[in-house]
Amino acid sequence: MNYTEAIGTRTYRFDDLKTLLAKASPLRSGDQLAGTAAASEEERVAAKMALAQVPLRTFLNEALIPYESDEVTRLVIDDHSPEAFAEISHLTVGDFRNWLLSSETDADALTRISAGLTPEMVAAVSKLMRNQDLIAAARKRPVITRFRNTVGLSGHMSVRLQPNHPTDDVKGIAASMLDGLMYGCGDAMIGINPATDSLAAITTLLLMVDDFRQRYQVPTQSCVLTHVTNTIAAIGKGAPVDLVFQSIAGTEKANAGFGISLALLQEAYEAALSLNRGTVGNNVMYFETGQGSALSANAHHGVDQQTCEVRAYAVARKFNPFLVNTVVGFIGPEYLYDGKQITRAGLEDHFCGKLLGVPMGCDICYTNHAEADQDDMDNLLTLLGVAGINFIMGVPGADDVMLSYQSTSFHDALYVRDVLGLKRAPEFEEWLESMQVTDALGVLLNGAIRQPLLEGAREWMGIA
């Protein structure tokens, strides 16, 4: 089906829905690299105008990637709920934007329609929205998940404590973990990116974190971010696995590049559920995504990178995850060139994930060769805090010494919680107060009061 839009005396023609979505996307280097971007701002405006007139029903009839050749497309179509879609089925994309921003549309309404939305619908409406629209609409839609604590409550923001080490040194990781906890971070999880995929090393890290968690009764969850097949093997050997990690993408071919399929994710999901390690809930999966992953694998099928990204959230939604993390600036400037593009992508990802009912967090980050700096990250951190982000990263000094990229620090979490009045997971806040790390209002206490926990941890680490 062709789509056309006239601006002045010039008429723009878009051959299909895939082309229209790509041309309507805000400028980003990845779409330019792929050759799918609008050739001019005028063409981009024309595409947005044409897209606004497309009925939402069209996305159920015109697949961007054929149903027969892509299991993600099959998942999207087969899991679609006509009953949930009925409330908005008469709307165009432009009407849907207006509906989302209406004061009459609240969290209950957004929850009701969630199963009726496809990622393509959600990506489409995001392309018509300004940054403030993305913030205002996402803020309406809390997504709450539970394992040993509760993440995603309105007025709360959690932190994944990321104590990486370039050689997986257990004491080095433990020291960074303790440092983060002393700053009140770690309620989303304690998540380690291992330097090696050795099953023995992964198990050692899992045992270390679990021993600390049990010794000090920390109401949080751990994860070692190894390939899902390694985690399944670790579960089989009796390792204390809380959350199962996997990077995912929005096409079958891109996921195959990660060495996964929907069937493999289902196997991992069932294995984690069988352990029954959660105390307040059973959301057991942790997924990471990022705009540009499908393009970098030459597995995007001509679909723009943001729409591919949102299709990954449909994969995540299938497995009721505890956390989903868009690692927004990690892939590099080839896909998101500068601070402006990273900021826009982070707001898009959060909005789209929340609309689909996914518990979105964001690694607010950039690589050292991108045209971005920590001021850009401060801006995005603040905007996402206003938008209701479920969690962010807590990296020592905001500089990951193993992955070699820039993220957000323990201090950044203190800043955004202070200026926006955001609380930690309630179970974690109670624990921090009981350990004399914070007062009843969640404010950090001075080091002298925290000394008993520090001394106990030093003894546990064997450095007393």
Coordinates of N, CA and C in Angstrom, one line a residue, residues 219-397:
P219 N 17.0 -7.5 51.0 CA 15.8 -7.8 50.2 C 16.0 -7.3 48.8
T220 N 16.9 -8.0 48.1 CA 17.2 -7.7 46.7 C 17.4 -9.0 45.9
Q221 N 17.8 -8.8 44.7 CA 18.0 -10.0 43.8 C 19.3 -9.8 43.1
S222 N 19.9 -11.0 42.7 CA 21.2 -10.9 42.0 C 21.1 -11.5 40.6
C223 N 22.0 -11.1 39.8 CA 22.1 -11.6 38.4 C 23.5 -11.5 37.9
V224 N 24.0 -12.6 37.2 CA 25.2 -12.5 36.5 C 24.9 -12.6 35.0
L225 N 25.3 -11.6 34.3 CA 24.8 -11.4 32.9 C 25.6 -12.2 31.9
T226 N 25.4 -13.5 32.0 CA 26.0 -14.4 31.1 C 24.9 -14.9 30.1
H227 N 25.4 -15.6 29.0 CA 24.4 -16.1 28.1 C 23.4 -17.0 28.7
V228 N 22.2 -17.0 28.2 CA 21.1 -17.7 28.9 C 21.4 -19.2 29.0
T229 N 22.1 -19.8 28.0 CA 22.5 -21.2 28.1 C 23.4 -21.5 29.3
N230 N 24.3 -20.6 29.6 CA 25.1 -20.7 30.8 C 24.3 -20.7 32.1
T231 N 23.3 -19.8 32.1 CA 22.5 -19.7 33.3 C 21.7 -21.0 33.5
I232 N 21.1 -21.5 32.4 CA 20.4 -22.8 32.5 C 21.3 -23.9 33.0
A233 N 22.6 -23.9 32.5 CA 23.5 -24.9 33.0 C 23.8 -24.7 34.5
A234 N 23.9 -23.4 34.9 CA 24.2 -23.1 36.3 C 23.0 -23.6 37.2
I235 N 21.8 -23.3 36.7 CA 20.6 -23.8 37.4 C 20.6 -25.3 37.6
G236 N 21.0 -26.0 36.5 CA 21.1 -27.4 36.6 C 22.1 -28.0 37.6
K237 N 23.1 -27.2 37.9 CA 24.2 -27.6 38.8 C 23.9 -27.1 40.2
G238 N 22.7 -26.4 40.4 CA 22.3 -26.0 41.7 C 22.8 -24.6 42.2
A239 N 23.2 -23.8 41.2 CA 23.7 -22.5 41.6 C 22.5 -21.6 42.0
P240 N 22.8 -20.6 42.9 CA 21.7 -19.8 43.4 C 21.3 -18.7 42.5
V241 N 20.6 -19.0 41.4 CA 20.2 -18.1 40.4 C 18.9 -17.4 40.8
D242 N 18.9 -16.1 40.8 CA 17.7 -15.3 41.1 C 17.0 -14.9 39.7
L243 N 17.7 -14.0 39.0 CA 17.2 -13.5 37.7 C 18.0 -14.1 36.6
V244 N 17.3 -14.5 35.5 CA 17.9 -14.9 34.3 C 18.1 -13.8 33.3
F245 N 19.3 -13.6 32.8 CA 19.6 -12.5 31.9 C 19.7 -13.0 30.5
Q246 N 19.3 -12.1 29.5 CA 19.6 -12.3 28.1 C 19.4 -11.0 27.4
S247 N 20.4 -10.7 26.4 CA 20.2 -9.6 25.5 C 19.2 -10.1 24.4
I248 N 18.2 -9.3 24.0 CA 17.2 -9.6 23.0 C 17.1 -8.5 22.0
A249 N 16.5 -8.9 20.9 CA 16.3 -7.9 19.8 C 15.0 -8.2 19.2
G250 N 14.6 -7.4 18.2 CA 13.3 -7.3 17.6 C 13.0 -8.1 16.4
T251 N 14.0 -8.9 16.0 CA 13.8 -9.8 14.8 C 14.3 -11.2 15.1
E252 N 13.8 -12.2 14.5 CA 14.2 -13.6 14.7 C 15.7 -13.7 14.3
K253 N 16.1 -13.1 13.2 CA 17.5 -13.2 12.7 C 18.4 -12.5 13.7
A254 N 18.1 -11.4 14.2 CA 18.9 -10.7 15.2 C 19.1 -11.5 16.5
N255 N 18.0 -12.1 16.9 CA 18.0 -13.0 18.1 C 18.9 -14.2 17.8
A256 N 18.8 -14.8 16.6 CA 19.6 -15.9 16.3 C 21.1 -15.5 16.4
G257 N 21.4 -14.2 16.1 CA 22.8 -13.7 16.2 C 23.2 -13.7 17.7
F258 N 22.3 -13.6 18.6 CA 22.6 -13.7 20.0 C 22.6 -15.1 20.5
G259 N 22.3 -16.0 19.6 CA 22.2 -17.4 20.0 C 21.0 -17.8 20.8
I260 N 19.9 -17.2 20.5 CA 18.6 -17.5 21.2 C 17.4 -17.6 20.3
S261 N 16.4 -18.2 20.8 CA 15.1 -18.2 20.2 C 14.0 -18.1 21.2
L262 N 12.8 -17.9 20.8 CA 11.7 -17.8 21.8 C 11.6 -19.1 22.6
A263 N 11.8 -20.2 22.0 CA 11.8 -21.5 22.7 C 12.9 -21.6 23.8
L264 N 14.0 -21.1 23.5 CA 15.1 -21.2 24.5 C 14.8 -20.2 25.6
L265 N 14.3 -19.1 25.4 CA 13.9 -18.2 26.4 C 12.8 -18.8 27.3
Q266 N 11.9 -19.5 26.7 CA 10.8 -20.2 27.4 C 11.4 -21.2 28.4
E267 N 12.4 -22.0 27.9 CA 13.1 -23.0 28.7 C 13.7 -22.3 29.9
A268 N 14.4 -21.2 29.7 CA 15.1 -20.5 30.8 C 14.1 -20.0 31.8
Y269 N 13.0 -19.4 31.3 CA 11.9 -18.9 32.1 C 11.4 -19.9 33.0
E270 N 11.1 -21.1 32.5 CA 10.5 -22.2 33.3 C 11.5 -22.7 34.3
A271 N 12.8 -22.7 33.9 CA 13.8 -23.2 34.8 C 14.0 -22.3 36.0
A272 N 13.9 -21.0 35.8 CA 14.0 -20.0 36.9 C 12.8 -20.0 37.8
L273 N 11.6 -20.2 37.2 CA 10.4 -20.3 38.0 C 10.4 -21.5 38.9
S274 N 11.0 -22.6 38.4 CA 11.1 -23.8 39.2 C 11.9 -23.7 40.5
L275 N 12.8 -22.7 40.5 CA 13.6 -22.5 41.7 C 12.8 -21.9 42.9
N276 N 11.8 -21.1 42.5 CA 10.9 -20.5 43.5 C 11.7 -19.7 44.5
R277 N 12.6 -18.9 44.1 CA 13.4 -18.1 45.0 C 12.9 -16.7 45.4
G278 N 11.9 -16.3 44.7 CA 11.3 -15.0 45.0 C 10.5 -15.1 46.3
T279 N 10.4 -13.9 47.0 CA 9.6 -13.9 48.3 C 8.3 -13.1 48.2
V280 N 8.3 -12.1 47.3 CA 7.1 -11.3 47.2 C 6.5 -11.3 45.8
G281 N 7.2 -12.1 44.9 CA 6.7 -12.2 43.5 C 7.5 -13.2 42.7
N282 N 7.2 -13.4 41.5 CA 7.9 -14.4 40.7 C 8.2 -13.9 39.3
N283 N 8.6 -12.6 39.2 CA 9.1 -12.1 37.9 C 10.6 -12.4 37.9
V284 N 11.0 -13.2 37.0 CA 12.4 -13.8 37.1 C 13.3 -13.5 36.0
M285 N 12.9 -12.7 35.0 CA 13.7 -12.5 33.8 C 14.3 -11.1 33.8
Y286 N 15.5 -10.9 33.3 CA 16.1 -9.6 33.1 C 16.6 -9.5 31.7
F287 N 16.1 -8.6 30.9 CA 16.5 -8.4 29.5 C 17.1 -7.1 29.3
E288 N 18.1 -7.1 28.3 CA 18.7 -5.8 27.9 C 18.5 -5.7 26.4
T289 N 18.3 -4.5 26.0 CA 18.1 -4.1 24.6 C 18.9 -2.9 24.2
G290 N 18.8 -2.4 22.9 CA 19.4 -1.2 22.5 C 19.1 -0.9 21.1
Q291 N 18.8 0.3 20.8 CA 18.5 0.7 19.4 C 19.8 0.5 18.6
G292 N 19.7 -0.2 17.4 CA 20.8 -0.5 16.6 C 21.3 -1.9 16.6
S293 N 20.8 -2.7 17.5 CA 21.3 -4.1 17.7 C 21.0 -4.9 16.4
A294 N 19.7 -4.8 15.9 CA 19.4 -5.5 14.7 C 20.1 -5.1 13.5
L295 N 20.3 -3.7 13.4 CA 21.1 -3.2 12.2 C 22.5 -3.7 12.3
S296 N 23.1 -3.7 13.5 CA 24.5 -4.0 13.6 C 24.7 -5.5 13.2
A297 N 23.7 -6.3 13.3 CA 23.8 -7.7 12.9 C 23.3 -7.9 11.5
N298 N 23.0 -6.8 10.7 CA 22.4 -6.9 9.4 C 21.1 -7.8 9.4
A299 N 20.3 -7.6 10.4 CA 19.1 -8.4 10.7 C 17.9 -7.5 10.9
H300 N 17.9 -6.3 10.3 CA 16.8 -5.4 10.5 C 15.7 -5.4 9.4
H301 N 16.0 -6.1 8.3 CA 15.0 -6.2 7.2 C 14.5 -4.9 6.7
G302 N 15.3 -3.9 6.7 CA 14.9 -2.6 6.2 C 14.0 -1.8 7.2
V303 N 13.8 -2.3 8.4 CA 12.9 -1.6 9.4 C 13.8 -0.6 10.2
D304 N 13.3 0.5 10.4 CA 14.1 1.5 11.2 C 14.4 1.0 12.5
Q305 N 15.5 1.6 13.1 CA 16.1 1.0 14.3 C 15.2 1.1 15.5
Q306 N 14.4 2.2 15.6 CA 13.6 2.4 16.8 C 12.4 1.4 16.8
T307 N 11.8 1.2 15.6 CA 10.7 0.2 15.5 C 11.3 -1.2 15.8
C308 N 12.5 -1.6 15.3 CA 13.1 -2.9 15.7 C 13.2 -3.0 17.2
E309 N 13.6 -1.9 17.8 CA 13.8 -1.9 19.3 C 12.5 -2.2 20.0
V310 N 11.4 -1.5 19.6 CA 10.2 -1.7 20.2 C 9.6 -3.2 20.0
R311 N 10.0 -3.8 18.9 CA 9.6 -5.2 18.7 C 10.3 -6.1 19.7
A312 N 11.5 -5.7 20.2 CA 12.1 -6.4 21.2 C 11.3 -6.4 22.5
Y313 N 10.6 -5.4 22.8 CA 9.8 -5.3 24.0 C 8.6 -6.3 24.0
A314 N 8.2 -6.6 22.8 CA 7.1 -7.6 22.7 C 7.7 -9.0 23.0
V315 N 9.0 -9.2 22.7 CA 9.6 -10.5 23.1 C 9.7 -10.5 24.7
A316 N 10.2 -9.3 25.2 CA 10.3 -9.3 26.7 C 9.0 -9.5 27.4
R317 N 7.9 -8.8 26.9 CA 6.6 -8.9 27.5 C 6.1 -10.4 27.6
K318 N 6.5 -11.2 26.7 CA 6.1 -12.6 26.7 C 6.5 -13.3 28.0
F319 N 7.6 -12.9 28.6 CA 8.2 -13.7 29.7 C 8.1 -12.9 31.0
N320 N 7.2 -12.0 31.1 CA 6.9 -11.3 32.4 C 8.1 -10.9 33.2
P321 N 9.0 -10.1 32.6 CA 10.3 -9.8 33.2 C 10.2 -9.0 34.5
F322 N 11.2 -9.1 35.3 CA 11.3 -8.3 36.5 C 11.8 -6.9 36.1
L323 N 12.8 -6.9 35.1 CA 13.4 -5.7 34.7 C 13.7 -5.8 33.2
V324 N 13.6 -4.7 32.4 CA 14.0 -4.6 31.1 C 14.9 -3.3 31.0
N325 N 16.0 -3.4 30.4 CA 17.0 -2.3 30.4 C 17.4 -1.9 29.0
T326 N 17.0 -0.7 28.5 CA 17.6 -0.2 27.3 C 18.9 0.4 27.6
V327 N 20.0 -0.2 27.0 CA 21.3 0.3 27.2 C 21.6 1.4 26.1
V328 N 21.1 2.6 26.4 CA 20.7 3.4 25.3 C 21.9 3.9 24.4
G329 N 23.0 4.3 25.0 CA 24.1 4.8 24.2 C 25.2 3.9 24.0
F330 N 25.1 2.6 24.4 CA 26.2 1.7 24.5 C 26.7 1.2 23.1
I331 N 25.8 1.1 22.1 CA 26.3 0.5 20.9 C 27.2 1.5 20.1
G332 N 27.0 2.8 20.3 CA 28.0 3.7 19.8 C 27.4 4.7 18.8
P333 N 28.2 5.7 18.4 CA 27.7 6.8 17.6 C 27.3 6.4 16.2
E334 N 27.7 5.3 15.7 CA 27.2 4.8 14.4 C 25.6 4.7 14.4
Y335 N 25.1 4.5 15.6 CA 23.6 4.3 15.7 C 22.9 5.5 16.4
L336 N 23.5 6.1 17.4 CA 23.0 7.3 18.1 C 24.2 8.2 18.2
Y337 N 24.3 9.2 17.3 CA 25.5 10.0 17.1 C 25.9 10.8 18.3
D338 N 25.0 11.5 18.9 CA 25.3 12.5 19.9 C 24.4 12.5 21.1
G339 N 24.6 13.5 22.0 CA 23.7 13.5 23.2 C 22.3 13.8 22.9
K340 N 22.0 14.5 21.8 CA 20.6 14.8 21.5 C 19.9 13.5 21.0
Q341 N 20.6 12.7 20.2 CA 20.0 11.5 19.7 C 19.9 10.4 20.8
I342 N 20.8 10.4 21.7 CA 20.8 9.5 22.8 C 19.6 9.8 23.7
T343 N 19.4 11.1 24.0 CA 18.3 11.6 24.8 C 17.0 11.2 24.2
R344 N 16.8 11.5 23.0 CA 15.6 11.2 22.3 C 15.3 9.7 22.4
A345 N 16.3 8.9 22.1 CA 16.1 7.4 22.1 C 15.8 6.9 23.5
G346 N 16.4 7.4 24.5 CA 16.0 7.0 25.8 C 14.6 7.3 26.2
L347 N 14.1 8.4 25.8 CA 12.7 8.8 26.1 C 11.8 7.9 25.3
E348 N 12.1 7.7 24.0 CA 11.3 6.8 23.2 C 11.2 5.4 23.8
D349 N 12.3 4.9 24.1 CA 12.4 3.5 24.6 C 11.5 3.3 25.9
H350 N 11.7 4.3 26.8 CA 10.9 4.2 28.0 C 9.4 4.3 27.8
F351 N 9.0 5.3 26.9 CA 7.6 5.5 26.6 C 7.0 4.2 26.0
C352 N 7.7 3.7 25.0 CA 7.2 2.5 24.2 C 7.1 1.3 25.1
G353 N 8.2 1.1 25.9 CA 8.1 -0.1 26.8 C 7.0 0.0 27.8
K354 N 6.8 1.1 28.4 CA 5.8 1.3 29.4 C 4.4 1.1 28.7
L355 N 4.2 1.6 27.5 CA 2.9 1.5 26.9 C 2.6 0.0 26.6
L356 N 3.6 -0.8 26.3 CA 3.4 -2.2 26.1 C 3.3 -3.0 27.4
G357 N 3.5 -2.3 28.5 CA 3.4 -3.0 29.8 C 4.7 -3.6 30.3
V358 N 5.8 -3.1 29.8 CA 7.1 -3.7 30.1 C 7.8 -2.8 31.2
P359 N 8.4 -3.4 32.2 CA 9.0 -2.6 33.3 C 10.4 -2.0 32.9
M360 N 10.3 -0.8 32.3 CA 11.5 -0.3 31.6 C 12.4 0.5 32.6
G361 N 13.7 0.2 32.4 CA 14.7 0.9 33.0 C 15.7 1.4 31.9
C362 N 16.7 2.2 32.3 CA 17.6 2.7 31.2 C 19.0 2.8 31.8
D363 N 19.9 2.2 31.1 CA 21.3 2.5 31.3 C 21.7 3.8 30.6
I364 N 21.7 4.9 31.3 CA 21.9 6.2 30.7 C 23.4 6.4 30.5
C365 N 23.8 6.1 29.2 CA 25.2 5.9 29.0 C 25.7 6.4 27.6
Y366 N 27.0 6.4 27.4 CA 27.6 6.7 26.2 C 29.0 6.1 26.1
T367 N 29.4 5.9 24.9 CA 30.8 5.5 24.7 C 31.7 6.7 24.5
N368 N 33.0 6.5 24.7 CA 33.9 7.6 24.7 C 34.1 8.2 23.3
H369 N 33.7 7.6 22.3 CA 33.9 8.1 20.9 C 32.6 8.8 20.4
A370 N 31.5 8.9 21.3 CA 30.3 9.5 20.9 C 30.4 11.0 21.2
E371 N 29.6 11.8 20.5 CA 29.6 13.3 20.7 C 28.6 13.5 21.9
A372 N 29.0 13.1 23.1 CA 28.2 13.2 24.2 C 29.1 13.3 25.5
D373 N 28.5 13.9 26.5 CA 29.3 14.0 27.8 C 28.3 13.8 29.0
Q374 N 28.9 13.9 30.2 CA 28.1 13.6 31.4 C 27.0 14.6 31.6
D375 N 27.1 15.8 31.0 CA 26.0 16.8 31.1 C 24.8 16.3 30.3
D376 N 25.0 15.6 29.2 CA 23.9 15.0 28.4 C 23.3 13.9 29.3
M377 N 24.1 13.2 30.0 CA 23.5 12.1 30.8 C 22.7 12.6 32.0
D378 N 23.2 13.8 32.5 CA 22.5 14.4 33.6 C 21.1 14.8 33.1
N379 N 21.0 15.4 31.9 CA 19.8 15.8 31.3 C 18.8 14.6 31.2
L380 N 19.3 13.5 30.5 CA 18.5 12.4 30.3 C 18.0 11.7 31.6
L381 N 18.9 11.7 32.6 CA 18.6 11.1 33.9 C 17.4 11.9 34.5
T382 N 17.5 13.2 34.5 CA 16.5 14.0 35.1 C 15.1 13.8 34.3
L383 N 15.2 13.8 33.0 CA 14.0 13.6 32.2 C 13.3 12.3 32.5
L384 N 14.1 11.2 32.5 CA 13.6 9.9 32.8 C 13.1 9.8 34.2
G385 N 13.7 10.5 35.1 CA 13.2 10.5 36.5 C 11.8 11.1 36.5
V386 N 11.6 12.2 35.8 CA 10.3 12.8 35.7 C 9.3 11.9 35.0
A387 N 9.8 11.1 34.0 CA 8.9 10.3 33.2 C 8.5 9.0 34.0
G388 N 9.1 8.7 35.1 CA 8.7 7.5 35.9 C 9.5 6.3 35.6
I389 N 10.8 6.4 35.2 CA 11.6 5.3 34.9 C 11.7 4.3 36.1
N390 N 11.6 3.0 35.8 CA 11.7 2.0 36.9 C 13.0 1.9 37.6
F391 N 14.1 2.0 36.8 CA 15.4 1.9 37.4 C 16.5 2.5 36.5
I392 N 17.6 2.8 37.1 CA 18.8 3.2 36.4 C 20.0 2.4 36.9
M393 N 21.2 2.7 36.3 CA 22.4 2.0 36.8 C 23.1 2.8 37.9
G394 N 23.8 2.0 38.7 CA 24.7 2.6 39.7 C 26.0 2.0 39.5
V395 N 26.9 2.7 38.9 CA 28.3 2.3 38.5 C 29.3 3.1 39.3
P396 N 30.3 2.5 40.0 CA 31.3 3.3 40.7 C 31.9 4.4 39.9
G397 N 31.7 5.6 40.3 CA 32.3 6.7 39.6 C 31.7 7.0 38.2

